[in-house]
RNA sequence: UCCUCGGUAGCUCAGCUGGUAGAGCAGGUGACUGUUAAUCACCCUGUCGGCGGUUCGAAUCCGUCCCGGGGAGCCA
């Protein structure tokens, strides 16, 4: 019976005859037999196969197995007499499915730089670290759905191709066909476009999620998002995944609590279910990771307003490259100082100046701030950005005009305020930043299977 | 896009102020061994990122272009 290695190791049955299929991680020869470590991606741990010289293909094939070869092993599970593993598979048959020429196979039995691995995007999931990232990412993704589904949220598939720019969210990739290609920018009128008007890849599903929130109550969208920014950092991608809940009848306070609850839920989830992989990250990638994650689960997130943040930064007497003063947008150095030095835990900052935030955020009673929130975490900086949305038609229209946005392209959005408008809130979680936070991976290009950055999209 | 550091063997990197390229790992061969990134011995490996310049002589100095890392801006 063919089994996944994770299942075999989780509940070993001594004496069981079984089959495993996977890739050779290393081969060590002893006198009269060989040790072959086989991994199938189901877990970080591999299974040790004992291949005796009595196997029919021992000399011809088994002794020539090298890193990366694929094999189908049939054998009997037995207790291992040596340290390092509890059980091992004594092979009765080793079938080689695919060879991997050791002269040219790029992966070795050692740590490679992530920079090098990026150039072999198609082979890097076979490494311990990238395999672990993939498993954690998958578990987190599933967790996002269970978190919201368990709370009655309805998933909405917001469009990938859109004709409305979510203003302030960055540059859009243009979508067109060769015959329709033109110099026209998104938002301008055009006669011959495929969609009748210029279209682009979505930079956020928020505006469309708002549509469904104002019909179904609590909704969320979780999908790919695209930004045509020429930004080259360890925290940005041209294509990334975003989790965006949108909640009707919900103010900033409620929004904040859902966001904190969600982050804690997801961290708790991987601590419980990805322990083996997280232990690898804790040991080799980011020392102290497990303790840090446990703290996130145990502690209340700190919460201050933007105005308080500015005061704290001024009182810190710290010298910053960008001087602090009420009205400025908080810079990376400020955010990091707040969350890493002053609070040393996740920090929620709310009530930012209206002038530096997008038109859809709700203007507060003081008239100069909006009901916005950012969640900052140590090591990453901003991981969540959200707000209560402006539900008052007149105020929204005024804010659009102030921002220089032509309301005619947003009639559908304004309609939501004309007909049965309700207070509502939502936020966006950069999924890759969450994976970074949880795994401790320093570069965002390592936490998405196929990273897209300016000048880089190999397959 | 800006700042900064870098590009030398398949990988990781050394090569001081210019004198004609090296170590570990990987790979190959052999030995040894219930091994754990096994160990030991021997062997193989290079347009020193591209182009141009200075010089008797450039991996090394100068110019320029390309590519990458880190940081910044923007954001998630």
Short mmCIF file of C-alpha atoms (C1' of nucleotides) in Angstrom, two decimals, chain A residues 28-29 48 82-83 85 88 108-110 113 115 118 227 230 233 236-237 331-332 383 433 443 445, chain B residues 1 10-12 24-28 33-38 68-76:
data_model
loop_
_atom_site.label_atom_id
_atom_site.label_comp_id
_atom_site.label_asym_id
_atom_site.label_seq_id
_atom_site.Cartn_x
_atom_site.Cartn_y
_atom_site.Cartn_z
CA UNK A 28 25.26 6.56 2.15
CA UNK A 29 26.84 3.22 1.47
CA UNK A 48 15.51 6.08 5.80
CA UNK A 82 20.71 3.27 15.25
CA UNK A 83 20.05 6.73 16.59
CA UNK A 85 15.30 7.79 13.45
CA UNK A 88 13.24 2.68 8.74
CA UNK A 108 23.49 19.59 -3.26
CA UNK A 109 23.35 18.04 0.17
CA UNK A 110 24.07 21.37 1.78
CA UNK A 113 21.79 30.67 -0.61
CA UNK A 115 19.50 34.03 -3.88
CA UNK A 118 15.64 31.84 -6.74
CA UNK A 227 1.02 46.23 -8.47
CA UNK A 230 9.04 49.52 -9.68
CA UNK A 233 12.51 45.34 -1.62
CA UNK A 236 7.16 43.83 -2.09
CA UNK A 237 6.01 41.76 -5.04
CA UNK A 331 8.06 56.05 7.77
CA UNK A 332 9.47 52.54 8.00
CA UNK A 383 1.13 43.73 7.87
CA UNK A 433 3.85 39.23 4.79
CA UNK A 443 12.80 38.00 1.86
CA UNK A 445 10.47 36.23 -2.64
"C1'" U B 1 13.43 55.20 -8.97
"C1'" G B 10 28.48 23.57 -10.42
"C1'" C B 11 27.81 26.05 -5.04
"C1'" U B 12 30.03 29.30 -0.95
"C1'" G B 24 36.09 24.22 1.18
"C1'" C B 25 31.87 21.83 -0.61
"C1'" A B 26 29.77 19.31 -4.96
"C1'" G B 27 31.31 15.83 -9.01
"C1'" G B 28 34.66 11.36 -10.58
"C1'" U B 33 32.14 2.14 7.66
"C1'" G B 34 24.52 0.70 10.96
"C1'" U B 35 25.49 5.42 8.23
"C1'" U B 36 23.06 10.48 9.82
"C1'" A B 37 25.58 17.37 5.92
"C1'" A B 38 29.47 9.94 7.13
"C1'" G B 68 22.05 40.67 -8.17
"C1'" G B 69 21.93 41.57 -2.55
"C1'" G B 70 20.74 45.07 1.38
"C1'" G B 71 18.42 49.76 2.66
"C1'" A B 72 14.89 53.80 1.25
"C1'" G B 73 10.46 55.63 -1.14
"C1'" C B 74 5.44 53.51 -2.16
"C1'" C B 75 2.56 50.09 0.03
"C1'" A B 76 0.22 44.83 1.70
#
